[in-house]
CSV table of C-alpha atoms in Angstrom, one decimal:
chain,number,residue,atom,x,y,z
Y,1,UNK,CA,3.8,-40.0,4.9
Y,2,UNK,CA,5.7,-37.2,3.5
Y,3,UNK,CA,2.5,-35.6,1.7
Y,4,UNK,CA,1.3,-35.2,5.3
Y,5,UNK,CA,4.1,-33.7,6.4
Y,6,UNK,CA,4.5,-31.8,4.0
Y,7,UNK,CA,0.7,-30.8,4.8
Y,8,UNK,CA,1.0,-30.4,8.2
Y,9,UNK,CA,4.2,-28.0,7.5
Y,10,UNK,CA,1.8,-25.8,5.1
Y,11,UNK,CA,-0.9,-25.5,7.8
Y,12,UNK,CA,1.4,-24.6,10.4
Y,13,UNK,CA,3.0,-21.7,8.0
Y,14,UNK,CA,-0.2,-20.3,7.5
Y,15,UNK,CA,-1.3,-20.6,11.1
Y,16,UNK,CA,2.3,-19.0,12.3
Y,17,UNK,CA,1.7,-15.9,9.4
Y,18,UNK,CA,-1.6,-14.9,11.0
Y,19,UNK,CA,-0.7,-15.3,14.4
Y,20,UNK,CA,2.0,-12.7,12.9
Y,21,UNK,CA,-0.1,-10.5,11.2
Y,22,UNK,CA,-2.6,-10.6,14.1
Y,23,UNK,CA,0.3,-9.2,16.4
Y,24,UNK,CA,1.0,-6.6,14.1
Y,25,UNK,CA,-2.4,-5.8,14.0
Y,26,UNK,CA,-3.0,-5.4,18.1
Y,27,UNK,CA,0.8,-5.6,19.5
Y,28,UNK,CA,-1.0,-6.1,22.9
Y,29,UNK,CA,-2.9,-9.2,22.5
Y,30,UNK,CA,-5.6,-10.8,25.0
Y,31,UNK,CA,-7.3,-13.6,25.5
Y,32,UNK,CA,-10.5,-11.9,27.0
Y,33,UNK,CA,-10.3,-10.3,23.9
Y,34,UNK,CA,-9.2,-12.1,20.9
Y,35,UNK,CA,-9.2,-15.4,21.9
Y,36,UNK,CA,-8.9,-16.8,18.7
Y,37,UNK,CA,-5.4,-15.4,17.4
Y,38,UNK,CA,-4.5,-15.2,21.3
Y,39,UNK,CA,-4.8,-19.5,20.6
Y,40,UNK,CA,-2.8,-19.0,17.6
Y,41,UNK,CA,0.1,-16.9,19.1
Y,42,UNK,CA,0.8,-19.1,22.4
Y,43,UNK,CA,0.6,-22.0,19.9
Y,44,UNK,CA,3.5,-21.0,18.2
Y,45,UNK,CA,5.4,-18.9,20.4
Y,46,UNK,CA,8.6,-20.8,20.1
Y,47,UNK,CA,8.7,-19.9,16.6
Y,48,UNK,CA,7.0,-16.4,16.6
Y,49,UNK,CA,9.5,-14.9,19.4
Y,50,UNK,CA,13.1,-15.7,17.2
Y,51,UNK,CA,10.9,-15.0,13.8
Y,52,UNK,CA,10.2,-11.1,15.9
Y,53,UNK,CA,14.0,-11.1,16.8
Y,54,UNK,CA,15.5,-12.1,13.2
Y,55,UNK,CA,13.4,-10.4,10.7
Y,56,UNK,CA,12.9,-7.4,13.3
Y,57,UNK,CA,15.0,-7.2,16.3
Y,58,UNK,CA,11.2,-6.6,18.2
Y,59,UNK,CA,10.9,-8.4,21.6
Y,60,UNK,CA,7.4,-11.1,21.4
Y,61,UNK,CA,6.4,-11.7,25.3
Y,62,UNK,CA,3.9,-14.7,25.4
Y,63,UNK,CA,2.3,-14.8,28.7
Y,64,UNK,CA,0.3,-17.7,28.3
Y,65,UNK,CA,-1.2,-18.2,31.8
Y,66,UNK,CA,-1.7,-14.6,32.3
Y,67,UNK,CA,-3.7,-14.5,28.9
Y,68,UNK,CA,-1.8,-11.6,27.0
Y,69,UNK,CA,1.2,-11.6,24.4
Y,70,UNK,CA,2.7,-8.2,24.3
Y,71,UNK,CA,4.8,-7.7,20.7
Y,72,UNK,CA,7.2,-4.2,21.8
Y,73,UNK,CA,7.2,-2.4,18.7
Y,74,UNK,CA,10.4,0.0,18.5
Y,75,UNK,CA,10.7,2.6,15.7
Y,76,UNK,CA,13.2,5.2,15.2
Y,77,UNK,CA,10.3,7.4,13.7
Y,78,UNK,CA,7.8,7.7,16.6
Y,79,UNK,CA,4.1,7.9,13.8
Y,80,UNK,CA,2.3,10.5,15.6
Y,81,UNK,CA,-0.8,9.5,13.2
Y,82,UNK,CA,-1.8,6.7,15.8
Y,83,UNK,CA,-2.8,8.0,18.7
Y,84,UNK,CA,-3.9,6.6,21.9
Y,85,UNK,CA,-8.0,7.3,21.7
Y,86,UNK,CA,-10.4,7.1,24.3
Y,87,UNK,CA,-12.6,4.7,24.8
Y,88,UNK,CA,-16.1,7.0,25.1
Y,89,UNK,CA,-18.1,8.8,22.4
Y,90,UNK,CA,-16.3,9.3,19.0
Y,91,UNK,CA,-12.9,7.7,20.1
Y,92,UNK,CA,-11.3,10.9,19.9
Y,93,UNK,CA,-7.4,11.1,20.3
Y,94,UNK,CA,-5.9,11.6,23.7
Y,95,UNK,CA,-4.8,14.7,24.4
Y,96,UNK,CA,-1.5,16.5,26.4
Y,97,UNK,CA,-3.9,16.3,28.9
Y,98,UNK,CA,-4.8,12.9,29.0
Y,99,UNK,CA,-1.3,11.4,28.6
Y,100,UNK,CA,0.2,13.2,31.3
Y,101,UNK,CA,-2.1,11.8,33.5
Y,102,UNK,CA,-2.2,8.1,31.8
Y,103,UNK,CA,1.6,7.8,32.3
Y,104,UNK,CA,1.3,9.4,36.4
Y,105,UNK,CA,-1.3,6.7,37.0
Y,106,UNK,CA,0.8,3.9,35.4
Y,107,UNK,CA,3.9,5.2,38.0
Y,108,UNK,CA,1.3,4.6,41.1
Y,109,UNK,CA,-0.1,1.4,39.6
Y,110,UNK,CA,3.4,0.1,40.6
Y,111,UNK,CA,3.1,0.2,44.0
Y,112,UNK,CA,0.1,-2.5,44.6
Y,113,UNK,CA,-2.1,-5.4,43.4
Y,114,UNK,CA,-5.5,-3.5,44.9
Y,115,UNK,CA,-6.3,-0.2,44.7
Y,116,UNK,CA,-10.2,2.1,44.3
Y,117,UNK,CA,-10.9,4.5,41.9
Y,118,UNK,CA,-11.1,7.1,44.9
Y,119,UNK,CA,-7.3,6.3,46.2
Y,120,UNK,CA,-5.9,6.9,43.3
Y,121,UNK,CA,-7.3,10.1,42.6
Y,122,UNK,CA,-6.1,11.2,45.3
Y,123,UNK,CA,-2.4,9.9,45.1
Y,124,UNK,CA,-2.9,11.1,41.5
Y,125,UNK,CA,-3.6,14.8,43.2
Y,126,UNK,CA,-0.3,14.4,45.5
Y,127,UNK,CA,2.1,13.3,42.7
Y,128,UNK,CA,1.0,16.1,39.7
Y,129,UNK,CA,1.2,18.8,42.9
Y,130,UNK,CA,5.0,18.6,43.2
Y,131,UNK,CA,5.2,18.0,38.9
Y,132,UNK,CA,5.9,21.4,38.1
Y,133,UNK,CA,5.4,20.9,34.7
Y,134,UNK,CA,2.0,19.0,35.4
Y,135,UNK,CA,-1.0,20.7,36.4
Y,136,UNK,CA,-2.3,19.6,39.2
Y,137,UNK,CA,-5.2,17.5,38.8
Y,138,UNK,CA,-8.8,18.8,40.8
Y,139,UNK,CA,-10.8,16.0,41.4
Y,140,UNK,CA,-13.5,18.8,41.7
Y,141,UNK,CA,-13.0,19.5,37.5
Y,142,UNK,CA,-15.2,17.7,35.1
Y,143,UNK,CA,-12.6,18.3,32.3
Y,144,UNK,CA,-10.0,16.4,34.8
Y,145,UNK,CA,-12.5,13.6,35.9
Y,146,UNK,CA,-13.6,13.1,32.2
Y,147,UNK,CA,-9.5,13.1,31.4
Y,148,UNK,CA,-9.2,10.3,34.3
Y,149,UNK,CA,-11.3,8.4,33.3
Y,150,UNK,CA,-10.5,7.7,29.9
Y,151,UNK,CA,-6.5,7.0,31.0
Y,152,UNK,CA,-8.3,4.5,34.0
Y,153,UNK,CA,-10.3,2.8,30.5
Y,154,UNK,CA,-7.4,2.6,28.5
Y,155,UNK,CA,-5.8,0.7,31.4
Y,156,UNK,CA,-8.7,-1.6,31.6
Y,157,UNK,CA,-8.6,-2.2,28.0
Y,158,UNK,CA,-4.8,-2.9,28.2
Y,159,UNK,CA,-5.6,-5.6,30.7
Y,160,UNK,CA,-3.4,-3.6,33.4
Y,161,UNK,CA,-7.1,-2.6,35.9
Y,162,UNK,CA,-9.4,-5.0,36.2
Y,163,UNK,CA,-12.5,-3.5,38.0
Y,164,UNK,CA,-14.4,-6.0,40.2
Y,165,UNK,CA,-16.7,-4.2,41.7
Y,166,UNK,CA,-17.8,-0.6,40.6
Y,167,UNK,CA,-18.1,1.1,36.8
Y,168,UNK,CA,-15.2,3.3,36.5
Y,169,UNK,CA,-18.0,5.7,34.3
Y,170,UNK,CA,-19.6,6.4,37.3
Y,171,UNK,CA,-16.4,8.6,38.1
Y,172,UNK,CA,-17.2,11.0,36.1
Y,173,UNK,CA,-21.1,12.1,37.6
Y,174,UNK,CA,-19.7,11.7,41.3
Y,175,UNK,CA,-16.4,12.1,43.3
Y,176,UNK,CA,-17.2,9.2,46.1
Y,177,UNK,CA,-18.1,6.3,43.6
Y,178,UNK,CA,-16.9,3.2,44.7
Y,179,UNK,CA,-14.8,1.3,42.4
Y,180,UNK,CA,-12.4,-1.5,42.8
Y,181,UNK,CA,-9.4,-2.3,41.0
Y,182,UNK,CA,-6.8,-5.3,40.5
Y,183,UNK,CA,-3.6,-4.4,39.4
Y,184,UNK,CA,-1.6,-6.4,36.8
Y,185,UNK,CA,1.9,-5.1,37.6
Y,186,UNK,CA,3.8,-7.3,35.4
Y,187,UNK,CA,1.4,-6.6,32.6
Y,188,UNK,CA,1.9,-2.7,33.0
Y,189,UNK,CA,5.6,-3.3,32.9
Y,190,UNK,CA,5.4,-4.5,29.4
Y,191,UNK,CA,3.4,-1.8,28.2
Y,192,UNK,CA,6.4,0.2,27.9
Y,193,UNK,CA,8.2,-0.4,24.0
Y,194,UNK,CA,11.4,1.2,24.0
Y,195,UNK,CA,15.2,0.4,24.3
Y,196,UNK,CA,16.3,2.7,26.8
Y,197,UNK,CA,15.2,3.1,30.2
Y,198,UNK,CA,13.2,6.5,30.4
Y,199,UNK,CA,14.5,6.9,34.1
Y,200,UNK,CA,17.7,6.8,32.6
Y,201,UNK,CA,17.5,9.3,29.8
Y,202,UNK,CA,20.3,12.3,30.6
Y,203,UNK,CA,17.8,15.1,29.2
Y,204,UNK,CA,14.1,15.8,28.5
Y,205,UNK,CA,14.9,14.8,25.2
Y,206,UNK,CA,12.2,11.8,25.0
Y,207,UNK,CA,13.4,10.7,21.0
Y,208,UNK,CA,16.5,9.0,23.0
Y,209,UNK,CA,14.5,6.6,24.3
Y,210,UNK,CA,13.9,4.8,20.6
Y,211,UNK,CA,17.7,4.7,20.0
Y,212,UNK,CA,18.8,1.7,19.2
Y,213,UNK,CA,22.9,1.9,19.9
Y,214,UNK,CA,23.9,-0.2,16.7
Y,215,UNK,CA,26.2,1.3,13.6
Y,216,UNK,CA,24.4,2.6,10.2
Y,217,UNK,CA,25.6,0.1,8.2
Y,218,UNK,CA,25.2,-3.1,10.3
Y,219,UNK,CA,23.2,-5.4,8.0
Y,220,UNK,CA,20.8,-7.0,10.8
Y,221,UNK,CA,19.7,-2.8,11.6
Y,222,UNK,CA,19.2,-2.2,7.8
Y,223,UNK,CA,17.3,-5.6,7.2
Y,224,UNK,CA,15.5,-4.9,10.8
Y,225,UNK,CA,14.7,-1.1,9.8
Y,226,UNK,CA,13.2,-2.7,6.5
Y,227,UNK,CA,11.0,-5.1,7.6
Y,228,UNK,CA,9.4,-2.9,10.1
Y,229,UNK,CA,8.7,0.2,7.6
Y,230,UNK,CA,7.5,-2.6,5.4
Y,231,UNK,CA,5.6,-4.0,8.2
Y,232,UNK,CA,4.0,-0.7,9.5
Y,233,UNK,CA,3.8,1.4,6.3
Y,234,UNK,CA,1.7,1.5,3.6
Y,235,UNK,CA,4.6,2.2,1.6
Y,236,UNK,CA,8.0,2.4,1.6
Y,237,UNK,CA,9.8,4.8,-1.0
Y,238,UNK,CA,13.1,4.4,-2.0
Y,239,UNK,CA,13.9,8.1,-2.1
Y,240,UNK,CA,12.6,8.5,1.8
Y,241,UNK,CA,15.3,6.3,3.2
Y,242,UNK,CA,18.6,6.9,4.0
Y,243,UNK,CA,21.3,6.0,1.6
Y,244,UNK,CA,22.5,2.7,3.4
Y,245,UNK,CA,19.0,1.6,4.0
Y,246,UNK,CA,18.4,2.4,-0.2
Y,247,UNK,CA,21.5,0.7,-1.1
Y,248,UNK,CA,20.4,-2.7,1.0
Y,249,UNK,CA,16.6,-2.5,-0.6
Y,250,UNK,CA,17.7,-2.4,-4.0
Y,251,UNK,CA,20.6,-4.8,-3.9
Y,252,UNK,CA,20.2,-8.5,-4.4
Y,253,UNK,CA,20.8,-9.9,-1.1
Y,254,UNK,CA,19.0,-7.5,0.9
Y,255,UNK,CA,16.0,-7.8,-1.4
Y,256,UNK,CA,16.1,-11.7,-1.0
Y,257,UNK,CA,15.9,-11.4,2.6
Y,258,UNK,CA,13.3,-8.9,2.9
Y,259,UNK,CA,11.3,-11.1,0.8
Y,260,UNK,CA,11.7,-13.9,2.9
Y,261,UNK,CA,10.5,-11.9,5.6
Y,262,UNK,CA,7.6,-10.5,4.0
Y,263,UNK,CA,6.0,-14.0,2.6
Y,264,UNK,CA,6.6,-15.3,5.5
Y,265,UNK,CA,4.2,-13.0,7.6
Y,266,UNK,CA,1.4,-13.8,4.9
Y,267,UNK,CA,1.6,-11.0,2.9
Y,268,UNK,CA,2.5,-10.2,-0.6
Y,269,UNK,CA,5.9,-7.9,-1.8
Y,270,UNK,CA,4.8,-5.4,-4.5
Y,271,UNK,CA,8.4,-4.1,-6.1
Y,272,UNK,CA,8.3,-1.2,-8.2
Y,273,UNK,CA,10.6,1.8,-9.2
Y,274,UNK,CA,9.9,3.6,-6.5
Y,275,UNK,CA,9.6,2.0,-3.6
Y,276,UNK,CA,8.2,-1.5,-2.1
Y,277,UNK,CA,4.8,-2.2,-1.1
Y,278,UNK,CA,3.5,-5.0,1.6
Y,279,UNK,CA,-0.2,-6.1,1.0
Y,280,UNK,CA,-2.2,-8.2,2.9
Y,281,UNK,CA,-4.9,-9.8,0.9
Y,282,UNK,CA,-7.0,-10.7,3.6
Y,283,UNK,CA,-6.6,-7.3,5.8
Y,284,UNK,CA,-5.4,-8.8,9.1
Y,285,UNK,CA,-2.4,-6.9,9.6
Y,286,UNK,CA,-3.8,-3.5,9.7
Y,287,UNK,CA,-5.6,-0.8,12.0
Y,288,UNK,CA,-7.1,1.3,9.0
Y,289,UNK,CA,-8.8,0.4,5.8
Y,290,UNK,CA,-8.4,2.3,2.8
Y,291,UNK,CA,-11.1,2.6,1.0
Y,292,UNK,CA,-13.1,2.9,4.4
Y,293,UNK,CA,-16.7,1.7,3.3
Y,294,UNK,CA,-18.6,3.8,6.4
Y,295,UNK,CA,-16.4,6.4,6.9
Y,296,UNK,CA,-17.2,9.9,5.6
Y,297,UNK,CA,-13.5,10.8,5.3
Y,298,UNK,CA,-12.1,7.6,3.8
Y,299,UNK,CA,-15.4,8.3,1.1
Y,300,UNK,CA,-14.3,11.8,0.2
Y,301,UNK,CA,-10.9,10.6,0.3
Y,302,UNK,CA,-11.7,8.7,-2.6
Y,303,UNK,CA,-13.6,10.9,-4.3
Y,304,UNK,CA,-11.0,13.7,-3.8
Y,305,UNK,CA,-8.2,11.5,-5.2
Y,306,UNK,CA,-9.9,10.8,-8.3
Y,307,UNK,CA,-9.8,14.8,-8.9
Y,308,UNK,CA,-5.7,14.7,-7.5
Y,309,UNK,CA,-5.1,11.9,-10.0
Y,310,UNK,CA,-6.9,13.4,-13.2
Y,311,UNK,CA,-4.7,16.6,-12.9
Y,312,UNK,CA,-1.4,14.4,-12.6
Y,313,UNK,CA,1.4,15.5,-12.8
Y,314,UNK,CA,-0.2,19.5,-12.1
Y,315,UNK,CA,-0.8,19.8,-8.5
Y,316,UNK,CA,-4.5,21.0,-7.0
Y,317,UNK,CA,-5.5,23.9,-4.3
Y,318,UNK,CA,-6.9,23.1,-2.0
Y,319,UNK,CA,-9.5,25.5,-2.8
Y,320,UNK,CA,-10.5,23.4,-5.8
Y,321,UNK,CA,-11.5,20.4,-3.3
Y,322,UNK,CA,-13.2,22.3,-1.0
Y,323,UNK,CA,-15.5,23.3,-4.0
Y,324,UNK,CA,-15.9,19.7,-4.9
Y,325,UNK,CA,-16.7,18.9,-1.2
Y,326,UNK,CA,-19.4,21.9,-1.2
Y,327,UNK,CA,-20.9,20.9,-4.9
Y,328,UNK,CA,-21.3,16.9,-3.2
Y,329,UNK,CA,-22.9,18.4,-0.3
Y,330,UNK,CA,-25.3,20.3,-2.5
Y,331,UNK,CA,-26.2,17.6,-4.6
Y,332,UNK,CA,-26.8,14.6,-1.7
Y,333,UNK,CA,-28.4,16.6,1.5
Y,334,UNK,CA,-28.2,13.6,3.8
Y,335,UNK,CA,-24.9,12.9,2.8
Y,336,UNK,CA,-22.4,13.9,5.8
Y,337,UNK,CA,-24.5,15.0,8.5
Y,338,UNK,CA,-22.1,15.5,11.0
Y,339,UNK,CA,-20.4,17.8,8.9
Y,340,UNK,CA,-22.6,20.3,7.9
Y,341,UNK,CA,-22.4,22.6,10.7
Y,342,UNK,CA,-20.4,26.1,10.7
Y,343,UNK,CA,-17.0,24.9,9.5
Y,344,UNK,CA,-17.7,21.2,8.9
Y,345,UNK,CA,-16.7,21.1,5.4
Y,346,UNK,CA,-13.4,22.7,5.9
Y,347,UNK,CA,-12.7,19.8,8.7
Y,348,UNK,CA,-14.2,16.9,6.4
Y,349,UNK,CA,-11.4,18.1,3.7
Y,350,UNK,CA,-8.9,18.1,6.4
Y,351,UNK,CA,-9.8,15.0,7.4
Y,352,UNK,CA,-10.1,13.4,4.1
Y,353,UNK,CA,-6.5,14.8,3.2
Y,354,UNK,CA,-5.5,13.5,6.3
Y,355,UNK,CA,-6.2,9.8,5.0
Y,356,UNK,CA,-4.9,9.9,2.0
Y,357,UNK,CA,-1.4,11.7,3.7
Y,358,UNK,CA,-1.4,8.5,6.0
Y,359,UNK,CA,-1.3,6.1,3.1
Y,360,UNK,CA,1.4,8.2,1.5
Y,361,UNK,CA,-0.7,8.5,-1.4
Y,362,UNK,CA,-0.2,12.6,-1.8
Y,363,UNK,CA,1.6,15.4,-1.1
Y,364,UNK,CA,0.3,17.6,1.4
Y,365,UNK,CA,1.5,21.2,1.5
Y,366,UNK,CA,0.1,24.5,0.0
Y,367,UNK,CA,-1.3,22.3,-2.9
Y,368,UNK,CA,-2.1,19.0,-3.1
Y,369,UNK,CA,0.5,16.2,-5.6
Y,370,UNK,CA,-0.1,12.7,-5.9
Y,371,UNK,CA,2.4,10.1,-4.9
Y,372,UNK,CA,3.6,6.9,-6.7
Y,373,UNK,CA,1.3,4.9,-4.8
Y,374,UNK,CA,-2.2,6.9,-5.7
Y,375,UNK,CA,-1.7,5.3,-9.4
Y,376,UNK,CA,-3.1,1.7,-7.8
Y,377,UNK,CA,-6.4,3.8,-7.3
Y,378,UNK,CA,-6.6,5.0,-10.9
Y,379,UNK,CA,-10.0,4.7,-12.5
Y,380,UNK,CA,-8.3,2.0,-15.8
Y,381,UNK,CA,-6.6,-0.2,-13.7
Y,382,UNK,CA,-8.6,0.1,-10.1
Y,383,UNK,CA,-10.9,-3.0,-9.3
Y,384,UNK,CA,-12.7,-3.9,-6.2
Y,385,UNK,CA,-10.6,-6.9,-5.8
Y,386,UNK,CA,-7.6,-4.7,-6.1
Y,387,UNK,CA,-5.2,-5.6,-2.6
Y,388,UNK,CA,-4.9,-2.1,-1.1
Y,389,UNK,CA,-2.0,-0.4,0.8
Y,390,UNK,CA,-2.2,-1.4,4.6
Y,391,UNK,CA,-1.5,0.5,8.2
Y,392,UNK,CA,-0.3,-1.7,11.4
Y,393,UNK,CA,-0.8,-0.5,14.8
């Protein structure tokens, strides 16, 4: 009897870590759309919601009925690097443009549980008209209909509009399509992640509403601020944190409870000199892959890291890896296609920096220095079974 207990206790651990690592995966979870770890996560909600709380101080919403969880991810460094994208063509980020307009709509969502694509358009017209520091949006402008849209998409995908009858694509070809909407109020309400109230922020100043009002040296905001750089970072390095958030990694206690924490989400706590390292061996808790198998910038990443590593400790120009982007292109002709255009290599080595900035694996400034971190990729020691740095939405 007690070797099944003990049994069933094991199974439900690793059921409870991947219903965790799937939230920090996709903090806005569906049942439409990953009903599998949606199962998961309203099976073990009881535990899941004061696990969040305790190892975090994040707020887990299971709406089981509705068919969502929503895990409200609050950081006091807002990563810029994760951008809302839209939903058409090549995912591209959202831009001023688009936000402005996504967070209007979500203020007029409020107001009903029906709506068309036509009515809102227009009440989106009336409310960015008195916005002075909104331009109005022209229903009449492509750029604005194709801006719309993908705010309307991202609301769909959120779960927040559900259209049920009508294809909000056909917005952007004619003015008078017909589509209707259902509104899920309650679910837009829990879109918002943030501790303060932003109708009650004294200022513009939008980084107030991610304070959290708690001293510097309280122990649960240390262990809390730990866990969730450890939970959303590739990496954390000692000498990036502040000295009471140092003091607590390094010392015995604070290391045994962030431990705890870690192992207990599934993953794995890499400790070294300079920092601490979360890995997930089976790449659940994560948004981005690193090495990125068919992605053109996670492969030149690679290859341009190999280059930043063999000149370690001397830093490289940039100019040196744009010749070694320029000699690959010359000697594989169908290799990057989409960059070979007027000014694609320079963009391709921006975007391959780009990646390997995100895993804080280099130094990106007038020349290019390898972090700690990049030494796991090294060419001796580097094997394709190697656990790799992870990203969390």
């Amino acid at each position: 009897m007690t070797d099944l207990r003990s049994e069933l206790d094991r199974q439900r651990g690793t059921e409870r870590a991947q219903a965790i690592r799937a939230l920090l995966a996709r903090p806005l979870l569906t049942r439409a759309a990953d009903p599998e770890d949606f199962f998961l996560v309203a099976r073990h909600a009881a535990e899941l919601v004061p696990w969040f709380d305790e190892h975090t101080g994040w707020r887990l919403s299971v709406e089981a009925r509705q068919g969502y969880a929503r895990l409200a991810k609050v950081s006091a460094r807002p990563d810029g690097t994760r951008p809302a994208r839209r939903l058409r063509g090549n995912r591209d980020p959202f831009d001023r443009r688009r936000y402005a307009l996504f967070c209007v709509l979500a203020a007029e969502l409020l107001t009903g549980q029906v709506t068309t694509i036509g009515i809102l358009a227009g009440r989106l017209t009336q409310a960015t008209v008195v916005e002075p520091a909104i331009p109005t949006f022209d229903s009449a402008s492509r750029e604005d209909r194709r801006a719309y849209v993908d705010a309307l998409l991202l609301l769909e995908r959120f779960g927040v509009l559900t259209a049920t009858d009508g294809s909000t694509d056909a917005y952007l070809e004619h003015t008078d399509a017909k589509v209707l909407y259902r509104v899920d109020a309650t679910r837009l309400a829990r879109l918002l992640a943030a501790p303060q109230s932003p109708s009650r922020l004294p200022g513009p100043d939008l980084s107030a509403l991610v304070r959290e009002d708690r001293a510097d040296d309280d122990p649960d905001r240390l262990r809390h601020s730990l866990v969730r750089r450890l939970l959303d970072d590739p990496v954390v390095y000692f000498d990036e944190l502040p000295e009471a958030e140092r003091a607590y990694a390094t010392g015995v206690p604070g290391r045994r409870a962030i431990r705890a924490a870690i192992e207990e989400a599934g993953l794995q706590l890499e400790e070294r000199a300079e920092g601490l390292l979360a890995i997930d061996p089976d790449a659940v808790a994560t948004d981005e892959r690193f090495p990125a198998e068919n992605s053109v910038p996670g492969q030149t990443a690679l290859l341009l890291l190999d280059s930043i590593l063999a000149a370690h400790p001397e830093p490289v120009p940039r100019a040196a890896l744009a010749e070694q982007i320029a000699a690959r292109f010359a000697e594989l002709p169908a290799w990057a296609r989409t960059y070979r255009s007027d000014g694609g290599p320079q963009r391709l080595l921006t975007e391959a920096l780009g990646v390997l900035e995100r895993f804080k694996l280099i130094f990106n400034d007038e020349v290019i220095r390898a972090r700690p971190a990049a030494a796991r990729y090294a060419a001796p020691t580097t094997s394709a079974k190697t656990p790799r740095p992870r990203r969390a939405r």
